[in-house]
Tab-separated table of C-alpha atoms in Angstrom:
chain	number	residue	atom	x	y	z
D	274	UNK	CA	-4.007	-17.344	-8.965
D	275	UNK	CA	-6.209	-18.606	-11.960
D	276	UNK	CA	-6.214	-22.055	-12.347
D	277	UNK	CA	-8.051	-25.019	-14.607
D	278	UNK	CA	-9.453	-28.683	-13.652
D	279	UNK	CA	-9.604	-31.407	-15.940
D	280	UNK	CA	-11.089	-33.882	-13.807
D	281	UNK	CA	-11.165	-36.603	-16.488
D	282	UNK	CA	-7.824	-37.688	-17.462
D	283	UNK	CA	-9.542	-40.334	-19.498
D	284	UNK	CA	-12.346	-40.868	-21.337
D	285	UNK	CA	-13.319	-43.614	-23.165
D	286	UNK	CA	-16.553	-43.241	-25.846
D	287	UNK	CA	-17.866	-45.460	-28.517
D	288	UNK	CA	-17.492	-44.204	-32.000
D	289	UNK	CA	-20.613	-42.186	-33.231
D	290	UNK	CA	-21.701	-41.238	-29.620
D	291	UNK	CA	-21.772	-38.189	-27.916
D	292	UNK	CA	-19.166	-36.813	-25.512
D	293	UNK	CA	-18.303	-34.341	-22.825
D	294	UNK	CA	-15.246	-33.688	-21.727
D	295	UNK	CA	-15.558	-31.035	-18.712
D	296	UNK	CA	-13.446	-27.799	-17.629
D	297	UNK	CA	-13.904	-25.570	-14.706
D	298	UNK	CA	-12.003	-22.440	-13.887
D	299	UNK	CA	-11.187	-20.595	-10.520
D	300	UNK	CA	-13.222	-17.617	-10.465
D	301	UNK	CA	-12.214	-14.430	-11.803
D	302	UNK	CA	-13.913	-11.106	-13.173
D	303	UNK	CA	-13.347	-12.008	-16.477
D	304	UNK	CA	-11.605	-14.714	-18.549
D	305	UNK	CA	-10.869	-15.589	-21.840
D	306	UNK	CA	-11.777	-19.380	-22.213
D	307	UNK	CA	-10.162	-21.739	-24.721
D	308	UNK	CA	-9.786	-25.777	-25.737
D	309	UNK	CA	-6.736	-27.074	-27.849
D	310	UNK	CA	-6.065	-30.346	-29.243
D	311	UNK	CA	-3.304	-32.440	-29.494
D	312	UNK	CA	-2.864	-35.376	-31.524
D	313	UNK	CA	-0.124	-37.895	-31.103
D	314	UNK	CA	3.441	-36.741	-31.689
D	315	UNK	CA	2.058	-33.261	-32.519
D	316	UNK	CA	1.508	-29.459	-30.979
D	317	UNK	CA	-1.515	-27.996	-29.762
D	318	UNK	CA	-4.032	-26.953	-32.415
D	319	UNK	CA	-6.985	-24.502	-31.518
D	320	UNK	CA	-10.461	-25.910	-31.505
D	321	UNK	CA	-12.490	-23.079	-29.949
D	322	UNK	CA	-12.467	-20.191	-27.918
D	323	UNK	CA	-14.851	-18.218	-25.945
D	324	UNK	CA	-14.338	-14.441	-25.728
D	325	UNK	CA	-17.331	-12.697	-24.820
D	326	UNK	CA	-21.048	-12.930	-26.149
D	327	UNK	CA	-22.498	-15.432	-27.060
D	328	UNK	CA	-22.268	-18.791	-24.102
D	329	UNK	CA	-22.694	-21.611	-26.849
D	330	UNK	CA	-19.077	-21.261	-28.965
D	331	UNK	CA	-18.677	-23.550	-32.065
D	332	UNK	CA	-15.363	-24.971	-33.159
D	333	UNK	CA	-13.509	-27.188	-35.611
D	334	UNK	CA	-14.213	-30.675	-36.488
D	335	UNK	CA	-17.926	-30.714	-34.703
D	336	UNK	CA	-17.187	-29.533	-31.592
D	337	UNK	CA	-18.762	-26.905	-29.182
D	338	UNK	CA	-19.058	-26.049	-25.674
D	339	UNK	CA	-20.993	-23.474	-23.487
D	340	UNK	CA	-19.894	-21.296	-21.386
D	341	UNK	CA	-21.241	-20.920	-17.696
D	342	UNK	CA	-20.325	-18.204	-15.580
D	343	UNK	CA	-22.015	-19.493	-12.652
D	344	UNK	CA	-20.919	-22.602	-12.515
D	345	UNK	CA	-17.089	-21.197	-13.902
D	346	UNK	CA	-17.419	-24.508	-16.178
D	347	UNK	CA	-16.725	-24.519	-19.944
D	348	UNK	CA	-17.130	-27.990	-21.051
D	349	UNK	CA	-16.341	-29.415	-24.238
D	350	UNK	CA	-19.488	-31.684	-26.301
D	351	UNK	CA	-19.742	-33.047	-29.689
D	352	UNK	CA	-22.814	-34.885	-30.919
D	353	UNK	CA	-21.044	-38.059	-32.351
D	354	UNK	CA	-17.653	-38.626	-32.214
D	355	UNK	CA	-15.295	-40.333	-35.179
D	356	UNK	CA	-11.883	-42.391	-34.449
D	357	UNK	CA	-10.228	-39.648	-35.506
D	358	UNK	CA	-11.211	-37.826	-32.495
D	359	UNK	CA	-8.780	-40.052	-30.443
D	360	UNK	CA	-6.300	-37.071	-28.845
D	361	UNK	CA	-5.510	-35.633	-25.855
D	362	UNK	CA	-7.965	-32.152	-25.197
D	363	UNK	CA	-6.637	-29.520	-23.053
D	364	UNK	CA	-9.051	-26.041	-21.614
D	365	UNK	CA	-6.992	-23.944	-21.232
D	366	UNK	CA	-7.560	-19.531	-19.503
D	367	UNK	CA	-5.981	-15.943	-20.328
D	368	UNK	CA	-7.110	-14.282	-16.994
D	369	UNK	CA	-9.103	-10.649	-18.181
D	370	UNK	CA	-6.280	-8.709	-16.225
D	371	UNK	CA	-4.396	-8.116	-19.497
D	372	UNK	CA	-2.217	-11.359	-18.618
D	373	UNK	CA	-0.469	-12.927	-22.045
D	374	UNK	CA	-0.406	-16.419	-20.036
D	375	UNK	CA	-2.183	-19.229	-20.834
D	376	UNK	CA	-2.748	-21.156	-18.309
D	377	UNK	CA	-3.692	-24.904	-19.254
D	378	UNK	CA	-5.487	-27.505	-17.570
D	379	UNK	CA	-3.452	-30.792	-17.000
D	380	UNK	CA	-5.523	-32.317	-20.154
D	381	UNK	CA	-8.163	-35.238	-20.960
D	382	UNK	CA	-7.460	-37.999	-23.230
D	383	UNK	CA	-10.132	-38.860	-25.622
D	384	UNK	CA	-10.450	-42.835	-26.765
D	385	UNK	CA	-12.660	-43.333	-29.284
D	386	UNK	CA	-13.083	-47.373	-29.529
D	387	UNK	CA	-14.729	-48.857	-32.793
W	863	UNK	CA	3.135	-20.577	-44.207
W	864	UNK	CA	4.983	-23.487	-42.649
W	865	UNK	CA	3.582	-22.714	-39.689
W	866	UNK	CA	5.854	-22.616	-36.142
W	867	UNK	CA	9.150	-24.662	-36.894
W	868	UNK	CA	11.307	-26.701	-34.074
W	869	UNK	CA	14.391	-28.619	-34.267
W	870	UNK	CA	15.135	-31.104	-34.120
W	871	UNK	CA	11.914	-33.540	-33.363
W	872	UNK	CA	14.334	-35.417	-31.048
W	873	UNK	CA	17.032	-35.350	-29.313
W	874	UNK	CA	18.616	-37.983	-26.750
W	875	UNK	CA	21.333	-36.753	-24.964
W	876	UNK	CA	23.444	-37.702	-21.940
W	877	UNK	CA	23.640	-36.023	-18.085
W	878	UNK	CA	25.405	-32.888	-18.228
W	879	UNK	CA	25.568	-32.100	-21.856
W	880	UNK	CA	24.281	-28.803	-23.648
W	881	UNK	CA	21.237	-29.342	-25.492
W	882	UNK	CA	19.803	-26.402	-27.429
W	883	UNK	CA	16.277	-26.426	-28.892
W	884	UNK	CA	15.823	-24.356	-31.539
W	885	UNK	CA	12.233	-22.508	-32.690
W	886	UNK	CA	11.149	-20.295	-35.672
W	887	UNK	CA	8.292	-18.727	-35.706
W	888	UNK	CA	5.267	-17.583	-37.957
W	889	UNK	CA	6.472	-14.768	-39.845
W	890	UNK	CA	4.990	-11.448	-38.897
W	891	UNK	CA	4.389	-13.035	-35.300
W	892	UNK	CA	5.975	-10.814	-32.114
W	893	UNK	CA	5.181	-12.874	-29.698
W	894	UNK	CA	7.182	-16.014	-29.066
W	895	UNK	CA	6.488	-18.772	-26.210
W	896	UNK	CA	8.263	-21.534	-24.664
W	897	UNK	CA	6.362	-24.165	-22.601
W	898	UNK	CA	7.483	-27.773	-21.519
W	899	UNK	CA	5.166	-30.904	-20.902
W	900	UNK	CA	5.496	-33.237	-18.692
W	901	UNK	CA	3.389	-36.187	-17.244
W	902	UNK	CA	4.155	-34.887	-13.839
W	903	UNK	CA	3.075	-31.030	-14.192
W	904	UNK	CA	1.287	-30.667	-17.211
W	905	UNK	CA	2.380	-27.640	-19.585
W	906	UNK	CA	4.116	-25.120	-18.632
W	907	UNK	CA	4.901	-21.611	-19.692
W	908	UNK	CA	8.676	-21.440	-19.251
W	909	UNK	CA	9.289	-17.959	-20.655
W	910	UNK	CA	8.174	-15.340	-23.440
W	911	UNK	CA	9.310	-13.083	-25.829
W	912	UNK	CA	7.517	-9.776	-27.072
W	913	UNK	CA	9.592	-8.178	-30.286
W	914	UNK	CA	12.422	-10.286	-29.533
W	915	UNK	CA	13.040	-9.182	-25.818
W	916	UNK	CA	12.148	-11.417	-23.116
W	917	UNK	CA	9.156	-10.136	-20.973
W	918	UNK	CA	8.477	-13.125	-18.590
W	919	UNK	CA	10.866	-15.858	-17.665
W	920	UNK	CA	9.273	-16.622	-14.481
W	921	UNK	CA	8.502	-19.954	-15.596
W	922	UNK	CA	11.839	-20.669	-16.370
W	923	UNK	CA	12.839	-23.406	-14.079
W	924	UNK	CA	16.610	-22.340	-12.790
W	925	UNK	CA	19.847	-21.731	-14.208
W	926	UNK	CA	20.421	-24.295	-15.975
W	927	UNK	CA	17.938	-22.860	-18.546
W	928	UNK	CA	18.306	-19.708	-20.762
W	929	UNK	CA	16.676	-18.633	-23.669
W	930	UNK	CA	17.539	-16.191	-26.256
W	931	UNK	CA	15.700	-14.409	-29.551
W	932	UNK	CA	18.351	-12.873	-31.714
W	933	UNK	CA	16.336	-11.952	-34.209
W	934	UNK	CA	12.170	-11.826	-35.314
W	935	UNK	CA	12.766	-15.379	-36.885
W	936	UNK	CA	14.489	-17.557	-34.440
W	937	UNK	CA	15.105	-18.693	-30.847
W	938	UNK	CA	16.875	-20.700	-28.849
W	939	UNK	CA	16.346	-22.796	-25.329
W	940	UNK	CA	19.566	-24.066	-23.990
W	941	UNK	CA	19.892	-26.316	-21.412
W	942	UNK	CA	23.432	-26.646	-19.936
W	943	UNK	CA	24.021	-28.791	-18.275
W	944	UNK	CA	21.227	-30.946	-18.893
W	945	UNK	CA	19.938	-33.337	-16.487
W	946	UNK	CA	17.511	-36.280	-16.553
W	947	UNK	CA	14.663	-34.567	-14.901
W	948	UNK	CA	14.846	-32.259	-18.086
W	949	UNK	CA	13.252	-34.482	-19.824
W	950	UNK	CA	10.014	-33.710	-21.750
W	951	UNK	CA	8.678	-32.483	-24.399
W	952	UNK	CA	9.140	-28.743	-25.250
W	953	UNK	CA	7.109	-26.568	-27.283
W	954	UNK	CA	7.622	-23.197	-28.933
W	955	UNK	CA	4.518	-21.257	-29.916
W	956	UNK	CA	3.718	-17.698	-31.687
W	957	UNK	CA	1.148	-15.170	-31.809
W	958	UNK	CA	0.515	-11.750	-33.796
W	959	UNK	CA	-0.034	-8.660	-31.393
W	960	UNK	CA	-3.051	-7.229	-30.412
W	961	UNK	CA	-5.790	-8.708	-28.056
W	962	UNK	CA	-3.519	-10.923	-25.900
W	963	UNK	CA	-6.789	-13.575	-26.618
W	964	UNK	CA	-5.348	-13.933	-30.211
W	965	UNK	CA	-4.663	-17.222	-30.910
W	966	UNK	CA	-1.418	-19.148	-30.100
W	967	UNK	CA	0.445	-21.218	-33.331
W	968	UNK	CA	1.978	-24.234	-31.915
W	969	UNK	CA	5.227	-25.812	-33.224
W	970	UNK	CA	5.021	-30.012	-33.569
W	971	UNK	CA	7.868	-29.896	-30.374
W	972	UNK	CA	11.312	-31.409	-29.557
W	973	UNK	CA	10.996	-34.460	-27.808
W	974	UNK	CA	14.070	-34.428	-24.994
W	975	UNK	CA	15.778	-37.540	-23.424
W	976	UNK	CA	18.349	-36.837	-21.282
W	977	UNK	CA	19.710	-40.576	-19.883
């Protein structure tokens, strides 16, 4: 069964400096890759999502992350991060086998300090 | 659009009572979702609705649960009866059809306490 590893459930980052915030998948033929954000006392809003083409995927609010078959990894950067940034990130799969599930990772929280 | 809307926020309730969650979606959406989160196991898909019939309630975690879409604008998750280990924090999301990649609108959730 498709699965997804956060292995960071925390990471703490300096405002204005970069950050990574890493996802791997269990193999499969094809997948349909994708990270959400939640902020405090809200649902999940879309960031990005990785479909096919292109490896390097842009998003809301700054943030990217590449794609890398070989590795099954789809990590999560952005150049320089803001306070605002502070929220819990979840990577998230829809296996290519025509499955409607999304299958999350158990999330990373994000702590931007001043 | 007001996006995915849940009642209530929160709701506190006591072992063994009925608690029912209530979720409308995006108009023009026909797909519905319900997931919990917990610290424990994450989120989890509990069960979804194409058109208004239910197509997967594997995730659905035993009797105790049902869920029910009368209509293109509204569902319900009832719990009865509830139990502490209930507790979490249930969302409701909605898609439109087509490429099951489209993207999933998430409600703001119902926070549940069950004491």
């Amino acid at each position: 069964a498709q699965s997804v590893t956060q292995l960071d459930s925390q990471v703490p980052v300096f405002e204005e400096a970069p950050v990574e915030l890493r996802c791997n998948y269990s193999s499969s033929v094809s997948v349909y890759l994708f990270w959400y954000v939640q902020y405090p006392n809200q649902g999940l809003q879309l960031l990005l999502k990785y479909l096919s083409g292109s490896t390097l995927v842009k998003g809301i609010n700054g943030f990217e992350a590449e794609f890398n078959k070989s590795q099954t990894s789809f990590h999560l950067r952005k150049p320089s991060v803001h306070i605002s940034d502070t929220a819990e990130y979840f990577c998230a799969v829809i296996p290519g086998d025509s499955s409607y599930k999304l299958i999350f990772g158990s999330g990373t929280r994000l702590l931007v300090r001043p | 659009d007001a996006g995915v809307i849940q009642s209530p926020r929160h709701e506190v309730t006591e072992m063994g009572q009925e608690v029912t969650l209530r979720c409308k979606p995006i108009s023009g959406h026909d797909y519905l979702f319900w997931y919990r989160q917990t610290m424990m196991r994450g989120l989890e898909l509990l069960i979804y609705f194409n058109n208004n019939v239910p197509i997967d309630d594997s995730g659905m975690p035993e009797d105790r649960f049902s869920a029910k879409m009368p209509n293109a604008s509204f569902s319900t998750l009832k719990i009865q009866p509830s139990e502490p280990r209930d507790s979490a924090v249930y969302f409701c999301a909605s898609r439109s059809s087509g490429s099951h990649y489209n993207e999933q609108f998430f409600g703001p959730g119902t926070r549940l306490t069950v004491l």
